[in-house]
Amino acid sequence: MEAAATTCYRHPSIEAYVRCTRCDRHICPDCMREASVGHQCVECVKEGQRSVRQPRTVFGGAVSRAAAPVVTYVLMALNVLVYLGEVVRPEIVDRFAVLGAVLTGPDGEQYYYRGDTFQGYELTGIADGEWYRLVTGAFLHLPPDASFGVMHLLFNMFALWNIGRAVEGQLGRARYLALYLLSAVGGSVLVYLLAPDTSTVGASGAVFGLAAAYWVIHRRLGHDMAAVNRFMAGFLIWMVLSALFTSWQGHLGGLLTGALVTYGLAYAPAKLRTGPLQLAGGAVLLGLFAVAVAVQTSALTGG
């Protein structure tokens, strides 16, 4: 009596005489995948890939040489699209810029706010509950008819393109996006605390946060700091020189926030560098920002 022919578990019509070294099922040549010992079936190979721990950087980002800096490109695209919106609708700037507290008169003009309101004059800004300005202002730039004009956008996007790609590659997309947004908000909060009657726009606060992160990353990885220190010195000099015509408060707030966030990602004990704990740390920082904004609002409005 002849033994019944064995067939492939995935293709019952095809005879198979080789077994998967992992699950011991018969597999045909189409289902064979070379393994360190013998052959494995398609399902076992997929299961093995899922169980392999993906390598990560010391900051928690996934290691992938071929990964494109998608978040950096998306942020650049958003800034450009918003700028095109400004060109079409210039009133967007007044509506969404970082602005702490001013009085808007019946003529539409804005006047200094010193704690008192008058008939026909409305309080405008973050102090009036427009907290969204802390974020939206970071995606706006000076309109084309301003003295700095489109160069404001081009300078920030050039810096974002150069620095952002390197930082995103080390932190990973999620942590990088969180760093960018937290730095932007940190810059806006310091503007609100120190210059509440000044309208500011620009991604500079977030870019300064990325610059600080770039410095911390290289220091944590033990790289030669000479070139990095010169790069950082250039940013600091620019912050001082540009104080005459830009918001140094936004730059400084973004710089300090970026340094703080990246320092936490880089130097926290290994057991604390997990996704949930890092997320909790970001939430705590946002909470501190909210408290600072609430305290300043109370001081401005007397409420």
Coordinates of C-alpha atoms in Angstrom, one line a residue:
M1 CA 0.0 0.0 0.0
E2 CA 1.4 3.5 -1.0
A3 CA 1.4 6.3 1.5
A4 CA -0.8 9.3 0.7
A5 CA 1.0 12.2 -0.8
T6 CA 1.5 15.2 1.4
T7 CA 0.3 18.6 0.2
C8 CA 1.0 22.2 0.9
Y9 CA -1.2 23.6 3.8
R10 CA -1.9 26.7 1.7
H11 CA -2.1 25.0 -1.7
P12 CA -3.8 21.6 -1.2
S13 CA -3.5 20.7 -4.9
I14 CA 0.3 20.9 -4.8
E15 CA 2.4 18.1 -3.4
A16 CA 4.9 19.2 -0.7
Y17 CA 7.7 17.3 1.0
V18 CA 9.3 20.1 3.0
R19 CA 8.2 21.1 6.4
C20 CA 8.3 24.6 8.0
T21 CA 11.0 24.5 10.7
R22 CA 8.8 26.5 13.0
C23 CA 5.2 25.1 12.7
D24 CA 6.1 21.7 11.0
R25 CA 3.5 22.1 8.3
H26 CA 4.2 21.1 4.7
I27 CA 5.0 23.9 2.4
C28 CA 5.4 24.1 -1.4
P29 CA 8.2 26.0 -3.1
D30 CA 6.0 29.1 -3.5
C31 CA 5.4 29.2 0.3
M32 CA 9.0 28.6 1.3
R33 CA 11.0 31.4 2.9
E34 CA 14.7 30.8 3.8
A35 CA 15.5 30.9 7.5
S36 CA 18.7 30.6 9.4
V37 CA 17.9 26.9 9.6
G38 CA 15.8 25.3 6.9
H39 CA 12.7 27.0 5.6
Q40 CA 9.7 28.6 7.1
C41 CA 6.2 29.3 5.9
V42 CA 4.8 32.7 5.0
E43 CA 2.7 33.0 8.2
C44 CA 5.6 32.1 10.5
V45 CA 7.9 34.6 8.8
K46 CA 5.3 37.3 9.4
E47 CA 4.8 36.3 13.0
G48 CA 8.6 36.4 13.5
Q49 CA 8.8 39.9 12.1
R50 CA 6.1 41.1 14.5
S51 CA 7.9 39.7 17.5
V52 CA 11.2 41.2 16.6
R53 CA 11.8 44.4 18.6
Q54 CA 12.3 47.4 16.4
P55 CA 15.5 49.2 17.2
R56 CA 15.1 52.7 18.6
T57 CA 17.3 55.7 19.2
V58 CA 18.2 56.8 22.8
F59 CA 15.4 59.3 22.5
G60 CA 12.8 56.7 21.7
G61 CA 12.5 57.3 17.9
A62 CA 12.4 54.3 15.6
V63 CA 15.6 53.7 13.7
S64 CA 15.0 53.8 9.9
R65 CA 17.6 55.1 7.5
A66 CA 15.1 55.2 4.6
A67 CA 12.3 57.1 6.5
A68 CA 11.5 60.4 5.0
P69 CA 11.1 63.4 7.3
V70 CA 7.3 63.5 6.7
V71 CA 6.4 65.7 9.6
T72 CA 8.9 68.3 8.6
Y73 CA 7.5 68.4 5.1
V74 CA 3.9 68.6 6.3
L75 CA 4.7 71.4 8.7
M76 CA 6.4 73.4 5.9
A77 CA 3.4 72.8 3.6
L78 CA 1.0 74.0 6.3
N79 CA 3.0 77.2 6.8
V80 CA 3.1 77.9 3.1
L81 CA -0.6 77.1 2.7
V82 CA -1.5 79.4 5.6
Y83 CA 0.6 82.1 4.0
L84 CA -1.3 81.8 0.8
G85 CA -4.4 82.2 2.8
E86 CA -3.0 85.4 4.3
V87 CA -2.4 86.8 0.8
V88 CA -6.0 86.1 -0.2
R89 CA -7.5 87.1 3.2
P90 CA -5.2 89.5 5.0
E91 CA -7.6 89.8 8.0
I92 CA -6.5 86.2 9.0
V93 CA -3.4 87.7 10.6
D94 CA -5.4 90.0 13.0
R95 CA -7.8 87.2 13.8
F96 CA -5.3 84.4 14.6
A97 CA -2.0 86.1 15.6
V98 CA -0.6 85.7 19.1
L99 CA -2.2 88.7 20.9
G100 CA -2.6 89.0 24.6
A101 CA -5.0 91.8 25.3
V102 CA -6.0 94.9 23.4
L103 CA -9.1 97.0 23.0
T104 CA -10.9 96.9 19.6
G105 CA -12.7 100.2 19.0
P106 CA -15.9 100.8 17.0
D107 CA -13.6 102.0 14.2
G108 CA -11.9 98.5 14.1
E109 CA -8.6 99.9 15.3
Q110 CA -6.8 98.4 18.3
Y111 CA -5.8 100.3 21.4
Y112 CA -3.8 99.6 24.5
Y113 CA -5.6 97.7 27.2
R114 CA -4.8 98.7 30.8
G115 CA -7.4 96.8 32.7
D116 CA -10.4 99.0 32.0
T117 CA -13.0 98.7 29.3
F118 CA -15.1 101.4 27.7
Q119 CA -18.5 101.5 26.0
G120 CA -18.0 100.5 22.4
Y121 CA -14.6 99.0 23.0
E122 CA -14.2 95.2 23.2
L123 CA -11.4 93.3 24.8
T124 CA -9.6 91.2 22.2
G125 CA -7.0 88.5 22.5
I126 CA -6.0 85.6 24.8
A127 CA -7.2 87.4 27.8
D128 CA -10.7 87.3 26.3
G129 CA -10.5 83.5 26.0
E130 CA -8.9 83.2 22.6
W131 CA -6.4 80.6 23.7
Y132 CA -6.2 79.2 20.2
R133 CA -3.9 82.1 19.3
L134 CA -1.1 80.4 21.3
V135 CA -1.0 77.8 18.5
T136 CA -2.3 79.5 15.4
G137 CA 0.1 82.4 15.6
A138 CA 3.0 80.0 15.0
F139 CA 1.7 79.1 11.5
L140 CA 1.3 82.8 10.4
H141 CA 3.9 85.1 9.0
L142 CA 4.3 88.7 8.1
P143 CA 2.1 89.6 5.1
P144 CA 3.8 90.5 1.8
D145 CA 3.3 94.2 2.3
A146 CA 5.3 94.3 5.5
S147 CA 8.9 95.4 5.6
F148 CA 10.3 91.9 6.1
G149 CA 7.4 90.4 4.1
V150 CA 7.8 87.0 2.5
M151 CA 11.4 86.8 3.7
H152 CA 10.0 86.0 7.1
L153 CA 8.4 82.9 5.8
L154 CA 11.4 81.9 3.7
F155 CA 13.9 82.3 6.5
N156 CA 11.8 80.2 8.9
M157 CA 11.1 77.5 6.3
F158 CA 14.8 77.3 5.4
A159 CA 15.7 76.8 9.0
L160 CA 12.9 74.3 9.6
W161 CA 14.1 72.3 6.5
N162 CA 17.7 72.2 7.7
I163 CA 17.2 71.5 11.4
G164 CA 13.9 69.7 11.3
R165 CA 15.1 66.7 9.2
A166 CA 17.9 65.9 11.6
V167 CA 15.8 66.3 14.7
E168 CA 13.0 64.3 13.3
G169 CA 15.4 61.4 12.4
Q170 CA 16.5 61.2 16.0
L171 CA 13.2 61.7 17.9
G172 CA 10.8 60.0 15.6
R173 CA 7.7 61.5 14.1
A174 CA 5.4 61.7 17.2
R175 CA 8.0 63.0 19.6
Y176 CA 9.3 65.5 17.0
L177 CA 5.8 66.8 16.3
A178 CA 5.2 67.2 20.1
L179 CA 8.5 69.0 20.4
Y180 CA 7.6 71.4 17.6
L181 CA 4.1 72.2 19.0
L182 CA 5.3 72.6 22.6
S183 CA 8.1 74.9 21.5
A184 CA 5.6 77.0 19.5
V185 CA 3.2 77.2 22.5
G186 CA 6.1 78.0 24.9
G187 CA 7.2 80.9 22.7
S188 CA 3.6 82.2 22.6
V189 CA 3.2 81.9 26.3
L190 CA 6.3 84.0 27.0
V191 CA 5.0 86.6 24.6
Y192 CA 1.7 86.7 26.5
L193 CA 3.5 87.0 29.8
L194 CA 6.0 89.7 28.8
A195 CA 4.4 91.6 25.9
P196 CA 0.6 91.0 26.1
D197 CA -0.2 94.0 23.9
T198 CA 2.1 93.0 21.0
S199 CA 0.7 91.1 18.0
T200 CA 3.3 88.4 16.9
V201 CA 3.4 85.8 14.2
G202 CA 5.8 83.3 12.9
A203 CA 7.3 79.8 13.3
S204 CA 10.4 81.2 14.9
G205 CA 9.5 80.0 18.4
A206 CA 9.2 76.5 17.2
V207 CA 12.3 76.8 15.1
F208 CA 14.3 78.0 18.1
G209 CA 13.0 75.0 20.0
L210 CA 14.3 72.7 17.3
A211 CA 17.7 74.5 17.4
A212 CA 17.9 73.8 21.1
A213 CA 16.9 70.2 20.5
Y214 CA 19.6 69.9 17.8
W215 CA 22.2 71.0 20.4
V216 CA 21.0 68.7 23.1
I217 CA 20.8 65.7 20.8
H218 CA 24.4 66.1 19.6
R219 CA 25.6 66.6 23.2
R220 CA 23.8 63.5 24.3
L221 CA 25.3 61.4 21.5
G222 CA 28.8 62.5 22.3
H223 CA 29.5 64.2 19.0
D224 CA 32.1 66.8 18.4
M225 CA 30.5 70.0 19.7
A226 CA 32.7 72.6 18.1
A227 CA 30.6 73.0 14.9
V228 CA 27.3 72.6 16.9
N229 CA 28.3 75.3 19.4
R230 CA 29.1 77.7 16.5
F231 CA 25.7 76.9 15.0
M232 CA 24.0 77.5 18.4
A233 CA 25.9 80.7 18.9
G234 CA 24.7 82.0 15.5
F235 CA 21.1 81.4 16.6
L236 CA 21.6 83.2 19.9
I237 CA 23.3 86.2 18.2
W238 CA 20.4 86.3 15.8
M239 CA 18.0 86.3 18.7
V240 CA 19.7 89.3 20.2
L241 CA 20.2 91.3 17.0
S242 CA 16.6 90.6 15.7
A243 CA 15.1 91.8 19.0
L244 CA 14.8 95.3 17.4
F245 CA 12.3 94.0 14.9
T246 CA 11.1 90.6 16.0
S247 CA 9.7 89.0 19.1
W248 CA 12.7 88.0 21.2
Q249 CA 10.2 86.7 23.8
G250 CA 8.8 84.2 21.3
H251 CA 12.3 83.1 20.3
L252 CA 13.5 82.8 23.9
G253 CA 10.3 80.9 25.0
G254 CA 10.7 78.4 22.1
L255 CA 14.4 78.0 22.8
L256 CA 13.8 77.2 26.5
T257 CA 10.9 74.9 25.9
G258 CA 12.8 72.9 23.2
A259 CA 15.8 72.6 25.4
L260 CA 13.7 71.4 28.4
V261 CA 11.7 68.9 26.4
T262 CA 14.7 67.4 24.6
Y263 CA 16.7 67.3 27.8
G264 CA 13.9 65.2 29.3
L265 CA 13.9 62.8 26.3
A266 CA 17.7 62.5 26.3
Y267 CA 18.7 62.3 30.0
A268 CA 15.7 60.8 31.8
P269 CA 16.4 57.4 33.4
A270 CA 15.8 54.6 30.9
K271 CA 12.8 53.3 32.8
L272 CA 11.2 56.7 32.4
R273 CA 11.8 57.0 28.6
T274 CA 8.7 55.1 27.7
G275 CA 5.9 56.5 25.4
P276 CA 3.2 56.8 28.1
L277 CA 5.5 58.5 30.6
Q278 CA 6.8 60.9 27.9
L279 CA 3.3 61.7 27.0
A280 CA 2.5 62.4 30.6
G281 CA 5.5 64.7 30.8
G282 CA 4.2 66.6 27.8
A283 CA 0.8 66.9 29.4
V284 CA 2.3 68.3 32.6
L285 CA 4.2 70.9 30.7
L286 CA 1.0 71.9 28.9
G287 CA -0.7 72.1 32.3
L288 CA 2.1 74.5 33.5
F289 CA 1.6 76.6 30.4
A290 CA -2.2 76.7 31.1
V291 CA -1.6 77.8 34.7
A292 CA 0.8 80.6 33.5
V293 CA -1.8 81.8 31.0
A294 CA -4.6 81.7 33.5
V295 CA -2.6 83.7 36.1
Q296 CA -1.6 86.3 33.5
T297 CA -5.2 86.6 32.3
S298 CA -6.4 87.1 35.9
A299 CA -3.7 89.8 36.4
L300 CA -4.7 91.6 33.2
T301 CA -8.4 91.5 33.7
G302 CA -8.6 91.6 37.5
G303 CA -10.7 88.5 37.4

